[in-house]
PDB file of C-alpha atoms in Angstrom:
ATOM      1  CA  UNK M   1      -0.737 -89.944  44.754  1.00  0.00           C
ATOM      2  CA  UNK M   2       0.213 -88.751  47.979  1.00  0.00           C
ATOM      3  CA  UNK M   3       3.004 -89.721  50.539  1.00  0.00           C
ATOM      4  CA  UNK M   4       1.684 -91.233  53.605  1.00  0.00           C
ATOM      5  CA  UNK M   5       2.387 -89.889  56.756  1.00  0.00           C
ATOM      6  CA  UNK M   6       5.162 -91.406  58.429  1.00  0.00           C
ATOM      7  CA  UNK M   7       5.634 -89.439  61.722  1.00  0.00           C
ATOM      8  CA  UNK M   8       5.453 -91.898  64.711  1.00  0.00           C
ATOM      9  CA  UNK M   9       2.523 -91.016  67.000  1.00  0.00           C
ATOM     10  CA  UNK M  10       3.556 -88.930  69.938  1.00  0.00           C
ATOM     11  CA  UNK M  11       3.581 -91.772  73.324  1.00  0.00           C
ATOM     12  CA  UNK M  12       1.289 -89.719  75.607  1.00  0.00           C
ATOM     13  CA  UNK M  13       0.931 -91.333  79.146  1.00  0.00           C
ATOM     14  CA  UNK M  14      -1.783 -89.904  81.647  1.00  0.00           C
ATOM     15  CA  UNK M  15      -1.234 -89.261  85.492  1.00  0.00           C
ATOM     16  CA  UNK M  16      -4.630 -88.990  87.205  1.00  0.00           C
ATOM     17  CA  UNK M  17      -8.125 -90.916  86.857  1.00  0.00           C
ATOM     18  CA  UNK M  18     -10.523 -88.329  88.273  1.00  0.00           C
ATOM     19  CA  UNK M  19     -13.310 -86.773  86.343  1.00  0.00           C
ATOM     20  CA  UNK M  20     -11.036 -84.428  84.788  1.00  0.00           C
ATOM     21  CA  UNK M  21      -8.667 -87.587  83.332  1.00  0.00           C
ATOM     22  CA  UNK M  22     -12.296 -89.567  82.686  1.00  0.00           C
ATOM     23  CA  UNK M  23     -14.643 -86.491  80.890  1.00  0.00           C
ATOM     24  CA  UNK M  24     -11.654 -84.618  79.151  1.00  0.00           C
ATOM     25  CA  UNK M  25      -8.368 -85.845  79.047  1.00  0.00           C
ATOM     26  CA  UNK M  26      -8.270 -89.817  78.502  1.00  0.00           C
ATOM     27  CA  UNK M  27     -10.840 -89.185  75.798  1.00  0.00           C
ATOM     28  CA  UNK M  28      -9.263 -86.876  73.716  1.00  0.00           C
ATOM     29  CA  UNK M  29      -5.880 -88.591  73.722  1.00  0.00           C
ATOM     30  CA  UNK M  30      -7.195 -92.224  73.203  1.00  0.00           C
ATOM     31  CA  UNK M  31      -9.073 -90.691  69.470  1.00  0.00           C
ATOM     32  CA  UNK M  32      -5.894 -88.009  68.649  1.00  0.00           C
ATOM     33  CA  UNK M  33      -4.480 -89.374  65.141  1.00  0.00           C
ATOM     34  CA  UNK M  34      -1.188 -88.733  66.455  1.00  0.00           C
ATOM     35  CA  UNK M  35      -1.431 -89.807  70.222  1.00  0.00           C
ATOM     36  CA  UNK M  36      -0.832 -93.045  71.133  1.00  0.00           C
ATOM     37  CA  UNK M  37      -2.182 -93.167  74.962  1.00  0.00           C
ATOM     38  CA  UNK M  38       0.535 -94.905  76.519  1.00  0.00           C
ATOM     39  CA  UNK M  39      -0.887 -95.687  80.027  1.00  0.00           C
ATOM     40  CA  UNK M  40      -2.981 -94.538  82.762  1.00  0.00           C
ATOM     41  CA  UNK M  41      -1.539 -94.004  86.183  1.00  0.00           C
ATOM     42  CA  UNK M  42      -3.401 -93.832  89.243  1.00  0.00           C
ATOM     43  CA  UNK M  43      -2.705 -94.221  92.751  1.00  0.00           C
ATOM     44  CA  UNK M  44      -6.037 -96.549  93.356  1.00  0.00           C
ATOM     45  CA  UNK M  45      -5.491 -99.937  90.963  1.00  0.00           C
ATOM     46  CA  UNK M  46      -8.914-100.289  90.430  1.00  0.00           C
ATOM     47  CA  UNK M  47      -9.687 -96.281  89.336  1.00  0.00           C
ATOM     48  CA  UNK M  48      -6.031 -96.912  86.763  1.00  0.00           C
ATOM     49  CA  UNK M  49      -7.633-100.481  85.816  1.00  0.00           C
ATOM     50  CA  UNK M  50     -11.308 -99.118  84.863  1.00  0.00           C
ATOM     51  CA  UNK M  51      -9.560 -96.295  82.867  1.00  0.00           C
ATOM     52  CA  UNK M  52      -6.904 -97.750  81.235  1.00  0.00           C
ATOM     53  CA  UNK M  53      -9.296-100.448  79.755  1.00  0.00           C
ATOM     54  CA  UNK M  54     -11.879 -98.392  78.632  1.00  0.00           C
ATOM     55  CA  UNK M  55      -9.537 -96.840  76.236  1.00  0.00           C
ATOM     56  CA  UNK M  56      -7.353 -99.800  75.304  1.00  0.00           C
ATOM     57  CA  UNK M  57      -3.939 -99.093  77.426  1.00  0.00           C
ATOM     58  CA  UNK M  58      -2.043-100.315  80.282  1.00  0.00           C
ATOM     59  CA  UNK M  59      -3.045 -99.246  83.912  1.00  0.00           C
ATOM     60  CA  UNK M  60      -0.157 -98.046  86.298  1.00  0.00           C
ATOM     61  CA  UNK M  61       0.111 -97.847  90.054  1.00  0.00           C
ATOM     62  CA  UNK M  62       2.136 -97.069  92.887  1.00  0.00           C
ATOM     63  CA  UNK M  63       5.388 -95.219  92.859  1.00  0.00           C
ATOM     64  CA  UNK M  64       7.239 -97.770  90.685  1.00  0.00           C
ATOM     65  CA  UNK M  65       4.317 -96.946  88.159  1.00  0.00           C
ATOM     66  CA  UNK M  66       4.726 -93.343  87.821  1.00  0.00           C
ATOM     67  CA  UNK M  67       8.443 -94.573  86.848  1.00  0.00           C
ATOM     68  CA  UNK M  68       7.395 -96.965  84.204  1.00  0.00           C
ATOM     69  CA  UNK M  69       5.207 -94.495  82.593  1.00  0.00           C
ATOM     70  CA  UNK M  70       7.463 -92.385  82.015  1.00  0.00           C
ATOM     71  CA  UNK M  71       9.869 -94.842  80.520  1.00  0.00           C
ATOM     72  CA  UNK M  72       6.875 -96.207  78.280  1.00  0.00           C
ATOM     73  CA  UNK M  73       5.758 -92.273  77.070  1.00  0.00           C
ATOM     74  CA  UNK M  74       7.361 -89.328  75.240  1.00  0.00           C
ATOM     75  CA  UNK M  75       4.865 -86.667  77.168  1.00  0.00           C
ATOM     76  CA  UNK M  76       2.811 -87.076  79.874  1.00  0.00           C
ATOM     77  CA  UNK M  77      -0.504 -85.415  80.745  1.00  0.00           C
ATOM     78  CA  UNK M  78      -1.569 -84.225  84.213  1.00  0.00           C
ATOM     79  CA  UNK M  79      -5.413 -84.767  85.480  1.00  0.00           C
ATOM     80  CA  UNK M  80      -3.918 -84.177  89.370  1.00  0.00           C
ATOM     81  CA  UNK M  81      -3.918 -81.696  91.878  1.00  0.00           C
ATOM     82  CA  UNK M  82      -1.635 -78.625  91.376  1.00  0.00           C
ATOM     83  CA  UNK M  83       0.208 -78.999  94.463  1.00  0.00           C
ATOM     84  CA  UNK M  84       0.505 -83.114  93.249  1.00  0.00           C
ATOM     85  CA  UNK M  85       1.014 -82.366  89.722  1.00  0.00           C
ATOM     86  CA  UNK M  86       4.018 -80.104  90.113  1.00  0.00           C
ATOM     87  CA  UNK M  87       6.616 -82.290  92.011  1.00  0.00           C
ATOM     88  CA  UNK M  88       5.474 -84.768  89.597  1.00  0.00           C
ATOM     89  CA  UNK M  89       6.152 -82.537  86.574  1.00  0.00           C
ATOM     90  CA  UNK M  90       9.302 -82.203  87.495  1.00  0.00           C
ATOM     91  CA  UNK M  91      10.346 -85.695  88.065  1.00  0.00           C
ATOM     92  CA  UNK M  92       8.905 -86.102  84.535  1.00  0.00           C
ATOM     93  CA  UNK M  93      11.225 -83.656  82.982  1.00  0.00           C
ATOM     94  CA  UNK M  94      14.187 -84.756  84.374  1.00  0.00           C
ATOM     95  CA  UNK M  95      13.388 -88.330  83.328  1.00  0.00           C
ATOM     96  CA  UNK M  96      13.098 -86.442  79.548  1.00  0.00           C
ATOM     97  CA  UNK M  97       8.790 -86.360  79.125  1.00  0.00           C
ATOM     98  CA  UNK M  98       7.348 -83.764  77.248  1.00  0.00           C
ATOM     99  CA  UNK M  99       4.654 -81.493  79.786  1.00  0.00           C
ATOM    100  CA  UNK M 100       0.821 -81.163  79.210  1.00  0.00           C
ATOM    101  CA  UNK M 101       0.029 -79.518  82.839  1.00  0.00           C
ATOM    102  CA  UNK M 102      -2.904 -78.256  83.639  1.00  0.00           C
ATOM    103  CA  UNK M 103      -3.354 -74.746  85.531  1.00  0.00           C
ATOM    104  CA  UNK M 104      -2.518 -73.550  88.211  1.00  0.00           C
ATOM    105  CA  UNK M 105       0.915 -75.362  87.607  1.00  0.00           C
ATOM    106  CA  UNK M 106       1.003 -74.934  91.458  1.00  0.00           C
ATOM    107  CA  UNK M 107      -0.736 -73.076  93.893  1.00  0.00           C
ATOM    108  CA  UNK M 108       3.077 -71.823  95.458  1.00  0.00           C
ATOM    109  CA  UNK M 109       5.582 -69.863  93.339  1.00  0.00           C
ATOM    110  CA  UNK M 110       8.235 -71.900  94.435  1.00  0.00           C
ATOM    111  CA  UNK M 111       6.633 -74.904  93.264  1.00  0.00           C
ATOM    112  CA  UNK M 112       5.631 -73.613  89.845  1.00  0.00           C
ATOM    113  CA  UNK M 113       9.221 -72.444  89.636  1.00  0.00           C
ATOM    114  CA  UNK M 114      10.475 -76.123  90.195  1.00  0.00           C
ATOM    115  CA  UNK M 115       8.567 -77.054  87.068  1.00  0.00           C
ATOM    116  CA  UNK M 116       9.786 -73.884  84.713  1.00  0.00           C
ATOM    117  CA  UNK M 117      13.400 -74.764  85.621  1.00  0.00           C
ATOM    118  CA  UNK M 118      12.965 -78.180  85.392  1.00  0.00           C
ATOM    119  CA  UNK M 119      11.689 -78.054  81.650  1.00  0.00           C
ATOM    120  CA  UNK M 120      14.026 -75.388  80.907  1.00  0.00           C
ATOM    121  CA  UNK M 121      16.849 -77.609  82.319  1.00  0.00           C
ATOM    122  CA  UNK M 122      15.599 -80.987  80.543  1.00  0.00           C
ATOM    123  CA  UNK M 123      15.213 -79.166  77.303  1.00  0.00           C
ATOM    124  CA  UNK M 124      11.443 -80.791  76.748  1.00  0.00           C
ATOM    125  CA  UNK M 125       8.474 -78.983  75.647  1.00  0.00           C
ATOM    126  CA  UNK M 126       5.710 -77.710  78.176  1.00  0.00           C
ATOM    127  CA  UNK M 127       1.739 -76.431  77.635  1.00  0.00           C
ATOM    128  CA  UNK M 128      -0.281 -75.428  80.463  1.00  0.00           C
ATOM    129  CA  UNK M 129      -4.097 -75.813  79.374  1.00  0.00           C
ATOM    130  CA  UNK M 130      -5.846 -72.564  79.951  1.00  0.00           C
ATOM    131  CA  UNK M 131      -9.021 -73.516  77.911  1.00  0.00           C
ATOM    132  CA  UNK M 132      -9.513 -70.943  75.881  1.00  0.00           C
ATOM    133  CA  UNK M 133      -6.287 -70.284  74.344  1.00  0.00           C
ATOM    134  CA  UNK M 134      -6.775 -73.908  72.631  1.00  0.00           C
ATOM    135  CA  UNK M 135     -10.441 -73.920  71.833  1.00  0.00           C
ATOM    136  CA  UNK M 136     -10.633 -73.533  68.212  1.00  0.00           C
ATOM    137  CA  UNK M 137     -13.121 -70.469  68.731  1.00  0.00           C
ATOM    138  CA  UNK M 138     -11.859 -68.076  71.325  1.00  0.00           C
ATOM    139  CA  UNK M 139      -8.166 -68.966  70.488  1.00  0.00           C
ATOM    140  CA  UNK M 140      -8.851 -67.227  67.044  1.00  0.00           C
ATOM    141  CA  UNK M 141     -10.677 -64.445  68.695  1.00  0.00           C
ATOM    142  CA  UNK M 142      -7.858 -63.647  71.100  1.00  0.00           C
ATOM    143  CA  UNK M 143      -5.327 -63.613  68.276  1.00  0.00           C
ATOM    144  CA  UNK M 144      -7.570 -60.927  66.703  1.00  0.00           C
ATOM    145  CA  UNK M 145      -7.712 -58.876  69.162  1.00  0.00           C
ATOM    146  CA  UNK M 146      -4.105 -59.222  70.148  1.00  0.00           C
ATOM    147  CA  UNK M 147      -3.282 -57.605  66.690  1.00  0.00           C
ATOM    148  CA  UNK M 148      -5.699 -54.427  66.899  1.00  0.00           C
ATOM    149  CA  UNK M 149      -4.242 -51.786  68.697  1.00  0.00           C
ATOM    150  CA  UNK M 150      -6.287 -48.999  71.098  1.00  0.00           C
ATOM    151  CA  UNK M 151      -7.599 -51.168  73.308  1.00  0.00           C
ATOM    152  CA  UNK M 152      -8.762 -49.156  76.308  1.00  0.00           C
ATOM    153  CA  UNK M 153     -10.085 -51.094  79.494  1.00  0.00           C
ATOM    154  CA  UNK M 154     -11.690 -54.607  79.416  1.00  0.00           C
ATOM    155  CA  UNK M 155     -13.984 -56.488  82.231  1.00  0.00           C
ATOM    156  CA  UNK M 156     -13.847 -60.161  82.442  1.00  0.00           C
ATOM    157  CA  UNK M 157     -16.190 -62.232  84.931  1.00  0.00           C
ATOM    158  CA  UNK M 158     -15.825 -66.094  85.335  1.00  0.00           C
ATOM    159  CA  UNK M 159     -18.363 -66.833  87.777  1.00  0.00           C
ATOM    160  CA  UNK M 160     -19.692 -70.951  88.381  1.00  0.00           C
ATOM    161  CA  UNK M 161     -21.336 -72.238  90.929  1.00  0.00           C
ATOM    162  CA  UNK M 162     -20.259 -75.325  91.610  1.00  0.00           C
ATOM    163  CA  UNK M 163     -20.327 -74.637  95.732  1.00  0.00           C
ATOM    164  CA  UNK M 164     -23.746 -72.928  95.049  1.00  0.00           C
ATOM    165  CA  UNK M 165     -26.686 -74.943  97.230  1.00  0.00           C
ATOM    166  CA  UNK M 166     -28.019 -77.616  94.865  1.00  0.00           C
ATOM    167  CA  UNK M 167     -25.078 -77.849  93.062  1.00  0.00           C
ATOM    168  CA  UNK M 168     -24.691 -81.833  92.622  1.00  0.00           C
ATOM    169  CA  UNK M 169     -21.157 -81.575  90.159  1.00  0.00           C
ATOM    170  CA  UNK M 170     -19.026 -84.125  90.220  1.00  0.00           C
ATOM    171  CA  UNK M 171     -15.633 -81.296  90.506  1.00  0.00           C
ATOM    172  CA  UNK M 172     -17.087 -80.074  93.612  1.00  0.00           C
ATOM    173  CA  UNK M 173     -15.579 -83.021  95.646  1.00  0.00           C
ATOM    174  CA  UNK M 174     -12.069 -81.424  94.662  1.00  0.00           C
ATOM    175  CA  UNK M 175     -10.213 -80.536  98.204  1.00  0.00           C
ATOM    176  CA  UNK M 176      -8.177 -78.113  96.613  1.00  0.00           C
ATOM    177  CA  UNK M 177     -10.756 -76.612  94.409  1.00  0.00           C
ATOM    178  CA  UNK M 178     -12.379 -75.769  97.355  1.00  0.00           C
ATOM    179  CA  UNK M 179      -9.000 -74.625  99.658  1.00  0.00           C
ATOM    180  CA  UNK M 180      -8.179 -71.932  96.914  1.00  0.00           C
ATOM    181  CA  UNK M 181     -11.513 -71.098  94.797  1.00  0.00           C
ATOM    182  CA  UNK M 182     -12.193 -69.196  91.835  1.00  0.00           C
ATOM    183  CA  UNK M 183      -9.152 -67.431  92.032  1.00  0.00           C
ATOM    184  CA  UNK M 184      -6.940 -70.161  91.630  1.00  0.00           C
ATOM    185  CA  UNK M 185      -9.665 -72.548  89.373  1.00  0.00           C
ATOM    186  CA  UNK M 186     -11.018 -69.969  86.806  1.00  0.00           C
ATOM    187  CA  UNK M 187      -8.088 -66.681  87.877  1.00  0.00           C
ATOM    188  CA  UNK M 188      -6.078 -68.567  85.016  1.00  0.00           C
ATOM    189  CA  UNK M 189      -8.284 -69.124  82.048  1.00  0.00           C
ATOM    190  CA  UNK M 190      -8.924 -64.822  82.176  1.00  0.00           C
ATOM    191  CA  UNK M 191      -5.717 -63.828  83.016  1.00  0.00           C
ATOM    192  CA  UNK M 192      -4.597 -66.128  79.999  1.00  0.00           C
ATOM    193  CA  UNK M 193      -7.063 -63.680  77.405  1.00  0.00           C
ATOM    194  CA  UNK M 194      -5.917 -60.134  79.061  1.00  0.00           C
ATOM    195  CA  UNK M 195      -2.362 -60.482  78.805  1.00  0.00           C
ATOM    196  CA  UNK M 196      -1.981 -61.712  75.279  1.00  0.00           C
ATOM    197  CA  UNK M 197      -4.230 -58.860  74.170  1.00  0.00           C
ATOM    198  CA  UNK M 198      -3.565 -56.337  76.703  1.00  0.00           C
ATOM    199  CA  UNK M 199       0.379 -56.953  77.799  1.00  0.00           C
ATOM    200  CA  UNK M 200       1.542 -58.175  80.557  1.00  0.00           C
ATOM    201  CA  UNK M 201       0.060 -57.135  84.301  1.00  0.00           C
ATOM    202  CA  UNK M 202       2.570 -54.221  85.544  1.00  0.00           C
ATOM    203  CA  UNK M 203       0.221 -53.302  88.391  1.00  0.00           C
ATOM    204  CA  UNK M 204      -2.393 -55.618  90.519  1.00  0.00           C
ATOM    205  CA  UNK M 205      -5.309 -54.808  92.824  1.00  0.00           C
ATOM    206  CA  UNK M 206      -7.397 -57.671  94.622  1.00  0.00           C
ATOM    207  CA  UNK M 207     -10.101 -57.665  97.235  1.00  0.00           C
ATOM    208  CA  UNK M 208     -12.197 -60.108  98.512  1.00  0.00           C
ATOM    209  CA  UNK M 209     -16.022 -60.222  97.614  1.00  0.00           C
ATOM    210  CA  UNK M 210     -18.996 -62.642  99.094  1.00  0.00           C
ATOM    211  CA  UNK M 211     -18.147 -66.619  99.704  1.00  0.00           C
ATOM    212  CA  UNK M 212     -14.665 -67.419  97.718  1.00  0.00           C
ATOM    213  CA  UNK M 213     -15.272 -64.705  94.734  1.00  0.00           C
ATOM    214  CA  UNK M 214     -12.419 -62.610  94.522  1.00  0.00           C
ATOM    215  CA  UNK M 215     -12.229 -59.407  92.164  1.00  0.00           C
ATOM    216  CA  UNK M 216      -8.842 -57.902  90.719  1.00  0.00           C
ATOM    217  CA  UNK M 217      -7.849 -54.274  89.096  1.00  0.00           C
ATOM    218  CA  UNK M 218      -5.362 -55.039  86.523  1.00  0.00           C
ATOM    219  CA  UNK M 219      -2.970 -52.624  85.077  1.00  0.00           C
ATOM    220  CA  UNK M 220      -1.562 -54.239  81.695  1.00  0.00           C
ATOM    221  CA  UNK M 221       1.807 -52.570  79.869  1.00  0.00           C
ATOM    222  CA  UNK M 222      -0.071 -51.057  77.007  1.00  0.00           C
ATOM    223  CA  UNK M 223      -1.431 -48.948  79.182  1.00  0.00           C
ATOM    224  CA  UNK M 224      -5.105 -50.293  79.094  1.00  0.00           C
ATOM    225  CA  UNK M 225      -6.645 -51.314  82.377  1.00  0.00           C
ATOM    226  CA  UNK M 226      -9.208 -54.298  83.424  1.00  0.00           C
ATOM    227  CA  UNK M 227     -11.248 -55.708  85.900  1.00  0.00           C
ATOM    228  CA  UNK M 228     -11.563 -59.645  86.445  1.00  0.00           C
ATOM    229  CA  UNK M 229     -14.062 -61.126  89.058  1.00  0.00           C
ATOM    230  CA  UNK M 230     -13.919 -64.604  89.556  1.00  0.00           C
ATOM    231  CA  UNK M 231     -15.859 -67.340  92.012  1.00  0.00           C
ATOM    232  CA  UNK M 232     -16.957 -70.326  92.051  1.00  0.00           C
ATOM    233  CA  UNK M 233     -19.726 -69.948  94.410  1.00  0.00           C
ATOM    234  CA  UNK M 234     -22.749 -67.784  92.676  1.00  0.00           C
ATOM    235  CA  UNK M 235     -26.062 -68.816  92.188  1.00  0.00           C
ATOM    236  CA  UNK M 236     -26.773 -70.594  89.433  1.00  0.00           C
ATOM    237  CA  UNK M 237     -28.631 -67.608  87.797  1.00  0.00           C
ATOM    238  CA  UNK M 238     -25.936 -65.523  88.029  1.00  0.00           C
ATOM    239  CA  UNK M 239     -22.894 -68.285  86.656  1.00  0.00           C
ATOM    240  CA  UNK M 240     -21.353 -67.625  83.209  1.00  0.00           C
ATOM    241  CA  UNK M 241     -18.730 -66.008  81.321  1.00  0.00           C
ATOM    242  CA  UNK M 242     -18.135 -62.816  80.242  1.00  0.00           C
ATOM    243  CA  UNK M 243     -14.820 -60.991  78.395  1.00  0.00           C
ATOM    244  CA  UNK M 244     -15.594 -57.778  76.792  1.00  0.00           C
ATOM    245  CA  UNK M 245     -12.908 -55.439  75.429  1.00  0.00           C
ATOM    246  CA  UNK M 246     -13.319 -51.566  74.760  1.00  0.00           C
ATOM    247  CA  UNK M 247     -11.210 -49.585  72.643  1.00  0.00           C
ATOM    248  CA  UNK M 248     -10.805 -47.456  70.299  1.00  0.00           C
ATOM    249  CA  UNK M 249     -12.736 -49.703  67.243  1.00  0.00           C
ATOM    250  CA  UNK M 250     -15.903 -50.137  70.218  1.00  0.00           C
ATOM    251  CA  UNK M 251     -16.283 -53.448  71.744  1.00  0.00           C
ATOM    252  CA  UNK M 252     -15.497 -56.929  70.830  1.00  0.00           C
ATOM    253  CA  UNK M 253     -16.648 -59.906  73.453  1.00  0.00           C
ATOM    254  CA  UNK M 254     -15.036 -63.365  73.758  1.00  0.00           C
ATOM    255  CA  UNK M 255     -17.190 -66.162  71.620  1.00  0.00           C
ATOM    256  CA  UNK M 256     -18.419 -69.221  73.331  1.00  0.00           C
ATOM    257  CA  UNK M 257     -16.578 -72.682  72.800  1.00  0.00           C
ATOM    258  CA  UNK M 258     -17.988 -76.093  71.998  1.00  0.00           C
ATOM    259  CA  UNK M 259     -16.260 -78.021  75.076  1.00  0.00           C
ATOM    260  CA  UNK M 260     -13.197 -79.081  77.313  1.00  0.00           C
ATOM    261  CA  UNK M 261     -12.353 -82.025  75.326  1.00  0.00           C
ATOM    262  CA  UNK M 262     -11.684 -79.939  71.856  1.00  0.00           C
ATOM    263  CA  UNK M 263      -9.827 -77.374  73.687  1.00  0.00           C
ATOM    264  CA  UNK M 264      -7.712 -80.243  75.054  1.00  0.00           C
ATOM    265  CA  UNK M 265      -7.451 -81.667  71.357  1.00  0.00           C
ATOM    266  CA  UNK M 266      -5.825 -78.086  70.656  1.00  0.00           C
ATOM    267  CA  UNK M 267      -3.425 -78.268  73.592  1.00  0.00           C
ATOM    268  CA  UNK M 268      -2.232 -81.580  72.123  1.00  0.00           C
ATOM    269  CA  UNK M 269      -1.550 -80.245  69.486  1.00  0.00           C
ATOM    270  CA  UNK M 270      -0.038 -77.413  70.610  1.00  0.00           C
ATOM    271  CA  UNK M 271       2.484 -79.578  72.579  1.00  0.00           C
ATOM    272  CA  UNK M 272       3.618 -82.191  69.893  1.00  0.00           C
ATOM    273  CA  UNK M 273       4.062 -78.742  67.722  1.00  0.00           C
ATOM    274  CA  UNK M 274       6.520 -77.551  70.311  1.00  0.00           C
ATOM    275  CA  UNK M 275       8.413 -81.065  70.512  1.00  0.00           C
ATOM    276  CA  UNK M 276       8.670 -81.015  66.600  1.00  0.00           C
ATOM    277  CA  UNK M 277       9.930 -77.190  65.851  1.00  0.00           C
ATOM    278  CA  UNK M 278      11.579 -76.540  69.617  1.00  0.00           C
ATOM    279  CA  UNK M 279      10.001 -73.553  69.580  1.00  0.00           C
ATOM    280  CA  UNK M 280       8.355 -72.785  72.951  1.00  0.00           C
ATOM    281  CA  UNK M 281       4.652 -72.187  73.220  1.00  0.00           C
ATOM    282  CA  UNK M 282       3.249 -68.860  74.694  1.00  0.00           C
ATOM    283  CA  UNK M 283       1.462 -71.061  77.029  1.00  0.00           C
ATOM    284  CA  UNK M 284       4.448 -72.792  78.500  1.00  0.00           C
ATOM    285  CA  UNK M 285       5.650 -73.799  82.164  1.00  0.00           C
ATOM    286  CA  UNK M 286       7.383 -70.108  82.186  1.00  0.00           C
ATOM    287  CA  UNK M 287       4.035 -69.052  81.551  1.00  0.00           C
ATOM    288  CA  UNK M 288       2.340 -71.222  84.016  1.00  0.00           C
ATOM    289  CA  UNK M 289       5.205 -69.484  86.302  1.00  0.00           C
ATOM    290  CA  UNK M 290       4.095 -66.081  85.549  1.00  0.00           C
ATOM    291  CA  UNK M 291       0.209 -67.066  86.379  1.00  0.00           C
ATOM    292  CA  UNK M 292       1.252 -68.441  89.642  1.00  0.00           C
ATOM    293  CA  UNK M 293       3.076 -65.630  90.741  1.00  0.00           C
ATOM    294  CA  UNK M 294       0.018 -63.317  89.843  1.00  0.00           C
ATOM    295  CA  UNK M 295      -2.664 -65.277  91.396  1.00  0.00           C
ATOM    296  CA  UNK M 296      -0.698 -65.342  94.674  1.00  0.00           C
ATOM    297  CA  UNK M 297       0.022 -61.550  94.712  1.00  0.00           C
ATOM    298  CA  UNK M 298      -3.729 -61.502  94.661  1.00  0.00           C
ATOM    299  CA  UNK M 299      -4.604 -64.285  96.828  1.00  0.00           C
ATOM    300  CA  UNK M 300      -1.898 -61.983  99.452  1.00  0.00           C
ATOM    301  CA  UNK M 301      -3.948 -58.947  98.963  1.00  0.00           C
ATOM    302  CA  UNK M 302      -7.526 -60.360  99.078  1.00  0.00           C
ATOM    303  CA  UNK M 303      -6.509 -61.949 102.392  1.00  0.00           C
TER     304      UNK M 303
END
């Protein structure tokens, strides 16, 4: 006979109702065994309302919403704009939620800072989703490679092409998305596989390539080097996702991943994990911090 389970469900409530919130986010917290979706907020009632009731919680609204959310959650998870999502992340700390950002934190490093502080003040527990450190599949491959030694360069190309003609996706209506491009959108997700298995980036190159691709030289402390290109604007024939590593044992490339929502199942985890030990994720807000300040040392260069 075994001893049920009697660990309250972590009280998750969501800010945002875009496609983000609808596709990834508000579906993987509504079927988490230990999630209870505590709310929706959004800032049009009727977006909240549609939301909310599709997966059996309350809808919020308006600024007195955002504050009853957080009084009704332990966490809260963001499906906003960076440059929204970061003033609210930190009047979420201070009001004593639990973070589940996703990247950029902010597209400034002075907001991104705001939220590292904040969290470090507050004493909660922070994850910034970079996708492939939580899919079950390439989060296992990165560990692997992060414990072999020799590595020698890498290349890593995100390219999409969601402002490609034709392109009819739903994420293409983003304003900011399309303010900042790959660099900001996708810049995370490879800079969050090179530094776990190369070390952190002591030395950064960027220059600007055709519509908003960008393309970086990293220097990492072991002493390996890389190259990242990232865009968002390709044709489609040319879109995908590449990592390859080369060292000393040959070459090892980056699996594929069965889907946002999982990956977001992992980050969940990953969060209520850091609210029950106290131990900080790798993928924290000082983390988030750290990506910021890369991605605009680029964004500087590539002009």
């Amino acid at each position: 006979m075994t001893t049920a389970d009697t660990t309250p469900p972590l009280r998750i409530g969501l800010l945002g109702t875009g496609p983000w919130a609808r596709n990834t986010q508000a579906p993987a917290l509504a079927a988490h065994p230990g999630v209870e979706l505590s709310g929706v907020w959004g800032r049009r009632a009727e977006a909240a309302d549609a939301l909310a009731t599709a997966h059996g919680t309350r809808a919020y609204t308006g600024e007195e919403g955002i504050d009853a959310l957080l009084e009704a959650s332990d966490a809260v998870a963001f499906a906003l704009p960076p440059d929204v999502q970061a003033p609210l992340a930190v009047r979420a700390a201070e009001a004593g939620c639990h973070l589940l950002m996703d990247k950029p934190v902010a597209t400034t490093v002075a907001g991104a800072r705001a939220v590292a502080e904040a969290a470090e003040k507050a004493s909660v527990a922070s994850v910034v989703f970079c996708t492939l450190r939580f899919a079950p599949e390439t989060s296992a491959w990165i560990a692997e490679q992060a414990a072999v030694d020799g590595w020698f360069t890498a290349r890593a190309q995100w390219l999409g092409s969601l402002y490609a003609a034709g392109s009819d996706s739903e994420y293409a209506d983003s304003p900011w998305r399309r303010d900042k491009g790959g660099l900001w959108d996708v810049g995370p997700h490879a800079l969050s596989v090179l530094i776990p298995v190369l070390g952190d980036v002591e030395h950064l190159t960027a220059a600007a390539g055709p519509a908003d691709t960008t393309h970086l030289i990293l220097r990492h402390t072991s002493g390996a080097s890389s190259t990242v290109t990232l865009g968002l604007s390709a044709p489609p024939g040319a879109a995908g996702v590449e990592i390859e590593l080369r060292g000393e044992r040959g070459t090892a490339s980056i699996p594929g991943w069965a889907g946002a929502e999982t990956a977001f199942r992992g980050a969940v985890d990953a969060l209520a994990e850091a609210v029950r030990t106290g131990v900080p994720h790798p993928c924290d807000a000082r983390f988030g911090l750290h990506l910021t300040e890369l991605l605009a040392a680029a964004e500087e260069q590539a002009g």
